[in-house]
XYZ file of C-alpha atoms in Angstrom:
723
model
C -22.409 4.567 13.835
C -25.044 6.125 16.020
C -23.691 9.625 15.421
C -24.167 9.268 11.684
C -27.799 8.210 12.043
C -28.297 11.318 14.142
C -27.214 13.435 11.162
C -30.631 13.011 9.566
C -32.677 14.163 12.555
C -34.296 17.593 11.875
C -33.015 20.560 13.887
C -34.275 24.068 14.348
C -31.533 26.109 12.717
C -28.377 25.717 10.680
C -25.076 25.507 12.496
C -21.783 27.015 11.453
C -19.076 24.571 10.435
C -15.625 24.863 11.932
C -12.236 24.794 10.271
C -8.690 24.835 11.342
C -7.812 28.105 13.021
C -4.883 28.841 10.776
C -7.029 28.965 7.619
C -9.727 31.083 9.260
C -7.227 33.623 10.651
C -5.528 34.041 7.306
C -8.760 34.786 5.514
C -10.301 36.990 8.230
C -7.173 39.094 8.674
C -6.826 39.645 4.969
C -10.439 40.714 4.587
C -10.395 43.172 7.527
C -6.933 44.630 7.103
C -7.625 46.479 3.847
C -10.671 47.843 2.107
C -10.819 47.455 -1.647
C -8.875 50.052 -3.630
C -8.223 50.702 -7.241
C -6.676 47.569 -8.693
C -3.094 47.585 -9.888
C -3.533 44.486 -12.018
C -3.882 44.167 -15.718
C -6.985 42.450 -17.005
C -4.983 40.128 -19.173
C -5.082 36.492 -18.019
C -1.404 36.150 -18.939
C -0.297 38.996 -16.679
C 1.486 38.251 -13.389
C -0.632 37.964 -10.282
C -1.455 41.377 -8.732
C 0.441 42.299 -5.625
C -1.478 41.664 -2.387
C -0.420 45.196 -1.325
C -1.069 47.614 -4.190
C 1.520 50.426 -4.319
C 0.812 53.904 -3.026
C 1.795 55.350 -6.429
C -1.273 53.838 -8.053
C -3.516 55.147 -5.284
C -2.056 58.667 -5.509
C -2.500 58.856 -9.237
C -6.074 57.669 -8.847
C -6.865 60.376 -6.340
C -5.126 63.061 -8.382
C -7.138 62.136 -11.460
C -10.346 62.927 -9.559
C -9.241 66.416 -8.443
C -7.589 67.818 -11.594
C -9.002 68.394 -15.039
C -8.018 65.798 -17.587
C -5.056 66.534 -19.834
C -3.142 64.608 -22.420
C -0.522 63.784 -19.796
C -2.910 62.716 -17.093
C -4.717 60.492 -19.575
C -1.620 58.320 -19.697
C -2.246 57.322 -16.067
C -5.731 55.822 -16.391
C -6.099 53.131 -13.669
C -6.299 49.589 -15.039
C -9.710 47.885 -15.165
C -10.705 45.867 -12.045
C -10.353 42.096 -12.075
C -13.349 40.268 -13.438
C -14.893 36.912 -12.536
C -13.668 35.439 -15.838
C -10.106 36.614 -15.153
C -10.027 35.110 -11.659
C -11.509 31.826 -12.823
C -8.910 31.549 -15.586
C -6.178 32.129 -12.989
C -7.668 29.420 -10.758
C -7.774 26.951 -13.638
C -4.182 27.812 -14.581
C -2.779 27.414 -11.071
C -0.425 24.502 -10.500
C 0.249 24.563 -6.761
C -1.609 25.191 -3.496
C 0.606 28.278 -2.918
C -0.595 29.785 -6.185
C -4.178 29.140 -5.150
C -3.534 30.935 -1.848
C -2.112 33.922 -3.753
C -5.161 33.997 -6.032
C -7.420 33.778 -2.984
C -5.640 36.811 -1.497
C -6.377 38.767 -4.673
C -10.035 37.686 -4.535
C -10.324 39.141 -1.033
C -8.427 42.331 -1.907
C -10.623 42.989 -4.917
C -13.824 42.271 -2.962
C -14.845 39.260 -5.083
C -15.378 36.825 -2.197
C -19.140 37.068 -2.538
C -19.022 35.546 -6.030
C -20.576 32.118 -5.906
C -18.946 31.108 -9.187
C -15.441 32.035 -8.017
C -15.945 30.372 -4.611
C -17.117 27.154 -6.232
C -14.079 27.061 -8.526
C -11.725 27.814 -5.623
C -13.196 25.024 -3.491
C -12.932 22.542 -6.378
C -9.325 23.465 -7.209
C -8.200 23.330 -3.555
C -9.828 19.913 -3.164
C -8.184 18.708 -6.359
C -4.821 19.575 -4.820
C -5.768 17.799 -1.564
C -5.886 21.076 0.404
C -9.095 20.217 2.198
C -8.575 22.662 5.085
C -8.377 25.504 2.574
C -11.520 24.275 0.828
C -13.357 24.254 4.151
C -12.087 27.737 5.022
C -13.265 29.149 1.722
C -16.664 27.469 2.116
C -17.180 28.678 5.678
C -16.429 32.296 4.835
C -18.719 32.428 1.841
C -22.233 33.739 2.310
C -24.851 32.907 1.289
C -24.136 29.245 0.655
C -25.945 27.650 -2.264
C -26.287 24.379 -4.146
C -23.107 24.910 -6.157
C -20.790 25.618 -3.174
C -22.235 22.655 -1.254
C -21.814 20.321 -4.258
C -18.200 21.461 -4.767
C -17.324 20.872 -1.108
C -19.112 17.505 -0.777
C -17.416 16.320 -3.963
C -13.996 17.474 -2.713
C -14.417 15.857 0.687
C -15.541 12.562 -0.837
C -12.781 12.506 -3.448
C -10.202 12.977 -0.664
C -11.793 10.188 1.408
C -13.169 12.554 4.099
C -16.395 10.583 4.035
C -17.743 11.469 7.499
C -17.209 15.181 6.871
C -18.923 14.887 3.455
C -21.985 13.356 5.094
C -21.916 16.030 7.780
C -22.042 18.787 5.192
C -24.825 16.968 3.313
C -26.830 17.145 6.504
C -25.984 20.848 6.862
C -27.172 21.307 3.288
C -30.557 19.789 4.084
C -30.916 21.788 7.259
C -30.130 24.979 5.307
C -33.126 24.291 3.095
C -31.069 23.619 -0.020
C -32.412 20.799 -2.175
C -29.765 18.320 -3.428
C -29.632 17.555 -7.152
C -28.228 14.883 -9.456
C -24.673 16.075 -8.823
C -25.016 15.825 -5.019
C -26.257 12.286 -4.510
C -23.487 10.351 -6.326
C -20.826 11.682 -3.957
C -23.008 11.208 -0.870
C -23.563 7.604 -1.965
C -19.827 7.154 -2.442
C -19.241 8.406 1.101
C -21.838 5.996 2.445
C -20.050 3.156 0.653
C -16.692 4.359 1.992
C -17.950 4.073 5.553
C -19.840 0.827 4.802
C -23.160 2.333 5.910
C -25.748 0.000 4.424
C -28.830 1.403 6.139
C -27.969 5.044 5.515
C -27.156 4.183 1.905
C -30.674 2.794 1.545
C -32.014 5.975 3.169
C -30.248 8.066 0.465
C -31.772 5.746 -2.130
C -35.224 6.611 -0.782
C -34.394 10.319 -0.971
C -33.331 9.842 -4.625
C -36.707 8.233 -5.350
C -38.590 11.054 -3.675
C -36.628 13.598 -5.750
C -37.535 11.747 -8.953
C -33.963 11.479 -10.262
C -33.594 7.732 -9.947
C -33.333 7.313 -13.717
C -30.454 9.745 -14.095
C -27.534 7.660 -15.470
C -24.935 9.192 -13.053
C -27.167 8.621 -10.021
C -28.075 5.104 -11.168
C -24.464 3.985 -11.594
C -23.657 5.455 -8.170
C -26.516 3.482 -6.582
C -25.289 0.214 -8.083
C -21.733 1.015 -7.042
C -22.815 1.816 -3.481
C -24.747 -1.449 -3.124
C -21.824 -3.416 -4.555
C -19.372 -1.861 -2.079
C -21.594 -2.545 0.963
C -21.964 -6.186 -0.070
C -25.635 -5.972 -1.097
C -25.274 -7.535 -4.533
C -28.995 -8.424 -4.678
C -29.959 -4.748 -4.287
C -27.383 -3.793 -6.927
C -29.010 -6.263 -9.374
C -32.454 -4.864 -8.560
C -31.381 -1.313 -9.427
C -29.681 -2.621 -12.535
C -32.764 -4.556 -13.673
C -34.902 -1.450 -13.233
C -32.612 0.574 -15.516
C -34.397 1.069 -18.858
C -31.209 2.166 -20.613
C -29.175 -0.931 -19.767
C -29.555 -2.433 -23.258
C -28.670 0.771 -25.050
C -25.307 0.579 -26.798
C -22.552 2.816 -25.514
C -24.240 4.854 -22.774
C -24.924 1.902 -20.473
C -21.427 0.342 -20.505
C -20.403 1.916 -17.207
C -23.462 0.478 -15.469
C -22.613 -3.031 -16.727
C -18.955 -2.692 -15.781
C -19.750 -1.620 -12.221
C -22.035 -4.612 -11.674
C -19.512 -7.022 -13.268
C -16.869 -5.651 -10.943
C -19.232 -6.171 -8.005
C -19.838 -9.817 -8.963
C -16.088 -10.365 -9.203
C -15.600 -8.738 -5.787
C -18.195 -11.121 -4.310
C -16.516 -14.100 -6.003
C -19.594 -14.710 -8.181
C -17.630 -15.274 -11.377
C -20.459 -17.197 -13.085
C -22.734 -14.171 -12.707
C -19.949 -11.898 -13.909
C -19.440 -14.022 -17.031
C -23.176 -14.148 -17.696
C -23.415 -10.326 -17.483
C -20.367 -9.958 -19.720
C -21.879 -12.144 -22.408
C -25.178 -10.257 -22.230
C -23.620 -6.830 -22.663
C -24.906 -4.970 -25.730
C -21.420 -3.627 -26.414
C -18.160 -4.739 -24.823
C -15.543 -2.051 -24.345
C -11.891 -2.588 -23.517
C -12.582 -1.705 -19.920
C -15.286 -4.409 -19.817
C -12.747 -7.036 -20.847
C -10.184 -5.726 -18.371
C -12.759 -5.725 -15.545
C -13.565 -9.414 -16.037
C -9.882 -10.329 -16.491
C -9.079 -8.489 -13.262
C -11.912 -10.377 -11.543
C -10.477 -13.745 -12.519
C -7.005 -12.588 -11.449
C -8.194 -11.451 -8.015
C -10.035 -14.765 -7.565
C -6.828 -16.660 -8.336
C -7.823 -18.051 -11.762
C -5.016 -16.815 -13.987
C -5.690 -19.494 -16.613
C -9.154 -18.014 -17.323
C -7.689 -14.507 -17.123
C -5.096 -15.419 -19.767
C -7.725 -17.083 -21.924
C -9.873 -13.922 -21.897
C -6.815 -11.741 -22.544
C -5.950 -13.764 -25.652
C -9.542 -13.362 -26.922
C -9.534 -9.569 -26.593
C -10.108 -7.957 -29.983
C -7.860 -5.036 -29.069
C -5.437 -4.863 -26.168
C -4.401 -1.594 -24.541
C -2.145 -0.549 -21.675
C -4.913 -1.237 -19.111
C -5.409 -4.845 -20.187
C -1.638 -5.492 -20.243
C -1.249 -3.883 -16.797
C -4.084 -6.058 -15.482
C -2.224 -9.186 -16.570
C 1.173 -8.083 -15.215
C -0.381 -7.161 -11.885
C -2.488 -10.340 -11.801
C 0.452 -12.658 -12.259
C 2.507 -10.733 -9.690
C -0.289 -10.856 -7.061
C -0.791 -14.584 -7.609
C 2.857 -15.386 -7.031
C 3.865 -16.100 -10.646
C 6.363 -13.265 -10.819
C 8.349 -14.826 -13.636
C 5.238 -14.774 -15.827
C 4.500 -11.199 -14.759
C 7.946 -10.068 -15.914
C 7.549 -12.088 -19.109
C 4.248 -10.288 -19.840
C 5.904 -6.945 -19.207
C 8.670 -7.763 -21.690
C 6.166 -8.977 -24.278
C 4.166 -5.767 -23.820
C 7.250 -3.717 -24.678
C 8.032 -5.926 -27.682
C 4.548 -5.312 -29.084
C 5.075 -1.569 -28.854
C 2.577 -0.886 -26.019
C 3.897 1.892 -23.810
C 3.457 1.028 -20.125
C 2.073 3.590 -17.665
C 3.148 4.173 -14.099
C 0.815 1.437 -12.796
C 2.373 -1.126 -15.173
C 5.882 -0.202 -14.073
C 4.966 -0.376 -10.395
C 3.443 -3.856 -10.898
C 6.577 -5.072 -12.705
C 8.851 -3.661 -10.019
C 6.712 -5.423 -7.389
C 7.295 -8.710 -9.216
C 11.055 -8.089 -9.209
C 10.996 -7.344 -5.488
C 9.163 -10.559 -4.623
C 11.651 -12.878 -6.298
C 14.786 -10.767 -5.961
C 15.182 -10.223 -9.714
C 17.685 -7.368 -9.467
C 18.816 -7.462 -13.105
C 15.215 -7.208 -14.308
C 14.664 -4.360 -11.845
C 17.719 -2.530 -13.161
C 16.390 -2.819 -16.723
C 13.015 -1.396 -15.640
C 14.778 1.448 -13.839
C 16.728 2.154 -17.026
C 13.463 2.202 -18.978
C 12.081 4.806 -16.529
C 15.123 7.035 -17.063
C 15.291 6.573 -20.855
C 11.611 7.348 -21.353
C 11.536 10.362 -19.098
C 9.026 8.959 -16.606
C 8.711 11.349 -13.682
C 9.849 9.860 -10.354
C 6.487 10.160 -8.626
C 5.760 9.058 -5.089
C 4.431 5.689 -6.315
C 7.318 5.020 -8.716
C 9.945 6.123 -6.185
C 8.420 3.931 -3.484
C 8.288 0.929 -5.836
C 11.973 1.420 -6.819
C 13.088 1.736 -3.216
C 11.154 -1.412 -2.333
C 12.595 -3.314 -5.309
C 16.244 -2.396 -4.560
C 15.839 -3.067 -0.817
C 14.246 -6.506 -1.325
C 16.730 -7.417 -4.041
C 19.629 -6.877 -1.628
C 20.953 -3.557 -2.953
C 20.185 -1.296 -0.014
C 22.630 1.418 -1.159
C 20.741 1.885 -4.439
C 17.481 1.904 -2.494
C 18.821 4.747 -0.336
C 20.013 6.630 -3.435
C 16.590 6.428 -5.128
C 14.934 7.414 -1.841
C 17.041 10.577 -1.733
C 16.044 11.470 -5.299
C 12.326 10.954 -4.697
C 10.992 14.415 -3.990
C 7.416 13.426 -3.148
C 7.579 11.083 -0.165
C 4.474 9.694 1.467
C 4.459 7.818 4.732
C 4.603 4.613 2.643
C 7.849 5.774 1.026
C 9.446 6.447 4.402
C 8.126 3.137 5.796
C 9.599 1.142 2.863
C 13.005 2.744 3.408
C 12.968 2.109 7.139
C 11.910 -1.493 6.518
C 14.763 -1.853 4.020
C 17.344 -0.762 6.542
C 15.694 -2.998 9.160
C 15.699 -6.275 7.180
C 19.313 -5.626 6.170
C 20.252 -5.393 9.875
C 21.179 -1.670 9.772
C 19.392 -0.411 12.859
C 21.311 2.903 13.040
C 20.298 3.869 9.524
C 16.702 2.796 10.191
C 16.511 5.020 13.266
C 18.220 7.905 11.437
C 15.645 7.601 8.637
C 12.872 7.677 11.201
C 14.282 10.911 12.645
C 14.414 12.453 9.158
C 10.768 11.473 8.677
C 9.842 13.237 11.909
C 11.731 16.398 10.844
C 9.796 16.275 7.561
C 6.558 16.532 9.558
C 5.331 13.007 8.784
C 3.506 11.423 11.710
C 4.427 7.732 12.175
C 1.798 4.978 12.157
C 1.762 1.435 13.541
C 3.604 0.025 10.489
C 6.537 2.461 10.950
C 6.897 1.198 14.517
C 6.799 -2.406 13.319
C 9.768 -1.564 11.080
C 11.660 0.148 13.922
C 11.057 -2.777 16.304
C 12.212 -5.188 13.594
C 15.417 -3.166 13.167
C 16.065 -3.251 16.908
C 15.294 -6.970 17.096
C 17.759 -7.900 14.333
C 20.519 -5.735 15.837
C 19.914 -6.755 19.454
C 19.112 -3.146 20.540
C 16.695 -4.235 23.263
C 16.591 -1.001 25.293
C 16.062 1.167 22.196
C 13.341 -1.201 20.997
C 11.525 -1.026 24.338
C 11.771 2.788 24.234
C 10.147 2.821 20.773
C 7.391 0.519 22.047
C 6.659 2.881 24.967
C 6.849 5.928 22.717
C 4.314 4.398 20.331
C 1.783 4.001 23.131
C 2.460 7.111 25.197
C 3.636 9.731 22.663
C 1.533 8.744 19.636
C -1.439 6.971 21.282
C -1.046 3.960 18.961
C -2.386 0.762 20.474
C 0.084 -2.090 19.927
C -1.158 -4.961 17.784
C -0.250 -8.612 18.315
C 2.611 -8.131 15.843
C 4.160 -5.425 18.029
C 3.889 -7.629 21.139
C 5.442 -10.566 19.216
C 8.435 -8.469 18.173
C 9.086 -7.454 21.795
C 8.915 -11.081 22.977
C 11.176 -12.120 20.078
C 13.602 -9.305 20.883
C 13.830 -10.191 24.536
C 14.060 -13.903 23.762
C 16.865 -13.528 21.210
C 18.943 -11.593 23.739
C 18.509 -14.419 26.259
C 16.160 -12.468 28.543
C 13.620 -15.306 28.667
C 12.223 -14.495 32.112
C 11.668 -10.865 31.074
C 9.952 -12.111 27.916
C 7.615 -14.303 29.982
C 6.819 -11.441 32.379
C 6.064 -9.201 29.372
C 3.636 -11.847 28.061
C 1.912 -12.123 31.427
C 1.450 -8.321 31.600
C -0.041 -8.022 28.102
C -3.541 -6.508 28.080
C -4.595 -9.030 25.411
C -4.426 -12.815 25.447
C -1.229 -14.044 23.803
C -1.791 -15.958 20.583
C -0.013 -18.846 18.877
C 2.734 -16.676 17.442
C 3.613 -15.113 20.843
C 4.123 -18.476 22.530
C 5.899 -19.708 19.367
C 8.429 -16.880 19.685
C 9.105 -17.789 23.308
C 9.463 -21.466 22.377
C 11.995 -20.693 19.599
C 14.034 -18.439 21.905
C 14.010 -21.093 24.661
C 15.123 -23.752 22.214
C 17.870 -21.555 20.760
C 19.247 -20.866 24.280
C 18.780 -24.554 25.271
C 16.346 -23.729 28.066
C 14.358 -26.958 27.922
C 12.130 -26.153 30.916
C 10.963 -22.843 29.395
C 10.554 -24.508 25.986
C 8.275 -27.184 27.464
C 6.221 -24.517 29.231
C 5.772 -22.586 25.956
C 4.870 -25.829 24.212
C 2.233 -26.511 26.855
C 0.684 -23.095 26.105
C 0.815 -23.824 22.399
C -0.975 -27.130 22.939
C -3.821 -25.258 24.728
C -4.432 -23.084 21.678
C -6.277 -24.491 18.663
C -4.204 -24.138 15.460
C -6.033 -21.855 13.029
C -4.013 -22.253 9.794
C -1.341 -24.306 8.157
C 1.584 -22.426 9.754
C 0.273 -23.156 13.241
C 0.021 -26.904 12.552
C 3.477 -27.050 11.003
C 5.041 -25.113 13.871
C 3.378 -27.238 16.549
C 4.441 -30.456 14.784
C 8.021 -29.187 14.486
C 8.013 -28.058 18.128
C 7.093 -31.592 19.252
C 9.763 -33.012 16.965
C 12.409 -30.620 18.294
C 11.851 -32.032 21.791
C 11.869 -35.619 20.456
C 8.116 -36.158 20.946
C 7.685 -37.911 17.625
C 4.294 -39.441 18.305
C 2.812 -36.048 19.146
C 4.460 -34.555 16.056
C 2.941 -37.218 13.812
C -0.460 -36.815 15.476
C -0.499 -33.114 14.625
C 0.555 -33.799 11.028
C -2.251 -36.312 10.589
C -4.737 -33.877 12.128
C -3.531 -31.173 9.719
C -4.068 -33.418 6.716
C -7.489 -34.586 7.918
C -8.648 -30.979 8.227
C -7.512 -30.112 4.708
C -4.453 -28.094 5.546
C -1.319 -28.510 3.438
C 2.211 -27.357 4.200
C 3.520 -24.607 1.972
C 6.471 -25.915 -0.041
C 9.760 -24.104 0.251
C 11.325 -22.561 -2.838
C 14.407 -20.515 -3.634
C 14.984 -18.095 -6.518
C 18.220 -17.014 -8.133
C 18.726 -14.720 -11.124
C 21.550 -15.546 -13.532
C 22.171 -13.462 -16.681
C 18.690 -11.971 -16.489
C 16.975 -15.359 -16.212
C 15.175 -16.300 -12.984
C 15.640 -19.919 -11.824
C 13.415 -21.536 -9.211
C 14.482 -24.440 -6.956
C 12.503 -26.501 -4.493
C 13.756 -29.069 -2.002
C 14.826 -32.216 -3.788
C 14.540 -30.547 -7.190
C 15.800 -32.776 -10.042
C 13.850 -31.111 -12.885
C 16.350 -28.391 -13.714
C 18.089 -28.845 -17.066
C 21.476 -28.722 -15.251
C 20.359 -30.988 -12.390
C 23.259 -33.435 -12.749
C 25.954 -30.719 -12.726
C 24.245 -29.021 -9.806
C 24.202 -32.177 -7.709
C 27.898 -32.837 -8.425
C 28.837 -29.293 -7.461
C 26.794 -29.497 -4.266
C 28.483 -32.751 -3.269
C 31.836 -31.064 -3.837
C 30.856 -28.090 -1.633
C 29.482 -30.276 1.159
C 32.494 -32.554 1.127
C 34.791 -29.570 1.407
C 32.657 -28.169 4.250
C 32.900 -31.414 6.195
C 36.724 -31.402 5.827
C 36.749 -27.899 7.284
C 34.721 -29.117 10.280
C 31.271 -28.035 9.077
C 29.066 -30.847 10.459
C 25.543 -31.133 9.002
C 23.048 -29.806 11.558
C 20.588 -32.666 11.414
C 18.537 -31.238 14.256
C 16.967 -28.923 11.639
C 15.257 -31.882 9.981
C 12.231 -32.357 12.175
C 11.226 -35.921 11.220
C 11.834 -39.192 12.999
C 14.358 -40.711 10.626
C 17.839 -42.146 10.718
C 20.898 -39.816 10.876
C 22.065 -40.658 7.346
C 18.587 -40.021 5.919
C 18.518 -36.624 7.640
C 21.793 -35.629 6.039
C 20.411 -36.580 2.646
C 17.346 -34.379 3.156
C 19.452 -31.432 4.257
C 21.603 -31.766 1.166
C 18.717 -30.953 -1.187
C 17.238 -27.786 0.303
C 16.389 -25.310 -2.438
C 18.881 -22.635 -1.328
C 21.738 -25.117 -1.518
C 20.762 -26.089 -5.065
C 20.578 -22.395 -5.989
C 24.017 -21.829 -4.475
C 25.571 -24.709 -6.428
C 23.949 -23.485 -9.666
C 25.301 -19.977 -9.099
C 28.835 -21.265 -8.465
C 28.664 -23.155 -11.784
C 27.150 -20.413 -13.951
C 28.528 -17.093 -12.695
C 32.044 -15.647 -12.972
C 34.441 -15.798 -9.979
C 34.116 -13.158 -7.278
C 30.626 -12.228 -8.474
C 28.080 -11.650 -5.671
C 25.464 -14.412 -5.377
C 21.900 -13.365 -4.497
C 19.331 -15.942 -3.358
C 15.722 -15.432 -2.241
C 13.941 -17.993 -0.026
C 10.252 -17.923 0.939
C 10.796 -19.615 4.319
C 13.338 -19.171 7.160
C 16.759 -20.517 6.286
C 17.636 -23.547 8.420
C 20.773 -23.664 10.563
C 22.490 -26.241 8.387
C 22.079 -24.173 5.177
C 23.158 -21.100 7.120
C 26.403 -22.867 8.145
C 27.036 -24.082 4.610
C 26.587 -20.576 3.216
C 29.240 -19.271 5.628
C 31.655 -21.928 4.510
C 30.911 -21.382 0.797
C 31.518 -17.642 1.114
C 34.950 -18.305 2.506
C 35.782 -21.109 0.109
C 34.703 -19.219 -3.034
C 35.845 -15.766 -1.874
C 32.414 -14.390 -2.730
C 29.701 -12.451 -1.006
C 26.473 -14.424 -0.735
C 23.309 -12.466 -0.024
C 20.410 -14.652 1.097
C 16.954 -13.212 1.818
C 14.647 -15.408 3.859
C 11.168 -14.594 5.130
C 12.493 -12.413 7.961
C 15.694 -10.711 6.935
C 18.813 -10.527 4.737
C 21.927 -12.555 5.465
C 25.210 -11.241 4.065
C 27.741 -14.059 4.116
C 31.337 -12.898 3.710
C 34.667 -14.535 4.616
C 32.974 -17.240 6.612
C 30.676 -15.098 8.754
C 27.153 -13.708 8.503
C 25.814 -10.222 9.078
C 23.118 -11.611 11.391
C 25.708 -12.753 13.934
C 24.013 -16.196 13.851
C 20.814 -14.756 15.378
C 17.785 -14.879 13.075
């Protein structure tokens, strides 16, 4: 960050900041086009905003009143009093939209109040609060002379809106202008330093604080600790904390303790966090929630639950922390259970709680629970904000109800790029490439610029639907039209797309032309495509490349072992498995979820712990026997172990998704759609059985695996047997 260090070099004179031309033109034109005239506005704060073009009638009456003697009739036409600072400020505080702020700004210019420092400060703050940073900058740039208050308002607004570099730039301009920062300046400068992870410059600001003699100000002190925590200098944070004389005062020091506890949790130093928590002079609810959140983010939900139970008084924040903690740590059933218990105890959830609960539903495909939460949103009048709308779209899409996802998307008025991305992903994983592309076009018409994640969703849609040419066009557009450098994930999708369509030579040429070295996943995609198209020579070549790369995590070891097994190289497969175990890697177990009558049931391969295990096994035997009679032969090539044929068939029979299917056929009414969620890719044998079961039972079966949705209906699958 050489340019940032240069910010603190002294220069001879202040420089003028620049803004977007549109904001500057608007303000300059308005100020030059009309000189101030007699105001046509009432002085009442409840009156409508004055017209930007006062009527000629008012002007004429004003002039007439100067030339003629006063009479009882002319006295009726006394011009209204001019707008005051207090009136304008009350209008600014009462504004609800950016447009209203622009109208007020026009009146400020018309009534020649632009030179008011107090009004300018309020206008900058309100524009920043509504995320209209360009307008804030325009107001600041056209105000003269600049002072401490206008600089503080702008630096605070820039920092709050994550424009950290610009905030630091204006701090430098403030110093060059000879304006001395105060206790309200440094906290936001420190936050910008932390946002850009500038350790050295953060320490420089600390030195400036010491020279100013405001190091014992509570606001500045908390900001210093927070900055050191965020730039991973926990030792410096403790030093500032230990030098704080007010840290053992009850009440006023709680924020300082909480910030440091949060920093210890972030660094994984839970023992230090607990020690601080115990030493606190007074523990507030937020202190408990901070430590609980720390344990949750470090994966220790048992300790988090223990602390939660010990809380003297629980509030919506502590409940939300638990719901979110269980959801993030993969125990989505417990997360939904906590959400239900929260409602039972009369605690009203906020938007964050609802979003966390919907996230849990999405992860395990709990559609019925998601529907109940959606009903709660409607019944309690919760506004469909951008965050809530996005969470609902995500939940419906991942629970297999893409139509409802589209409906909620249409009703969500405030759409961020995340909202659009979730909807495009939803269409993509359901195999609806046309809708995904149409949604992308709507996003472009709405003026939203796509990012790399949007293009990942589009390439995924093209891959699942076999639209190779369109996918390649999107890939080129991403690089050439939007200057987005492809990541390894983008390259992998192109290789996968070409490989699935049988264009293996083109896929290999694409890999060879890549500007970056292909990784394990790239060669793995080529291997899988070669194996699917029975191109043994290409598969062996890809396997050779895989062998040259060192596996870096569990998935790599498992894939390499399975790749050897797929080609019958059992000794190599076993060698990789032993190596994986010796290095402390463990294969992730497969699981499948199904929701029946609002209750989520979890199955793993070979599961015999379910209360209906006996009935499930009998039903599964019945299904498989019927499938064999119809010519559905178990695909034993999907069991990648060196075992006898009969043993392989036994292993295939107890995959979690098959157990979930059998349970659903027992416990749900005829013709009812069956929805199953699996954390791994569905194997070919299970895929074949699902097709048969859909035809036999006359049901739709919706299966979500780690890559996409499969809709089984009348003996066929929406993926066209390519996944």
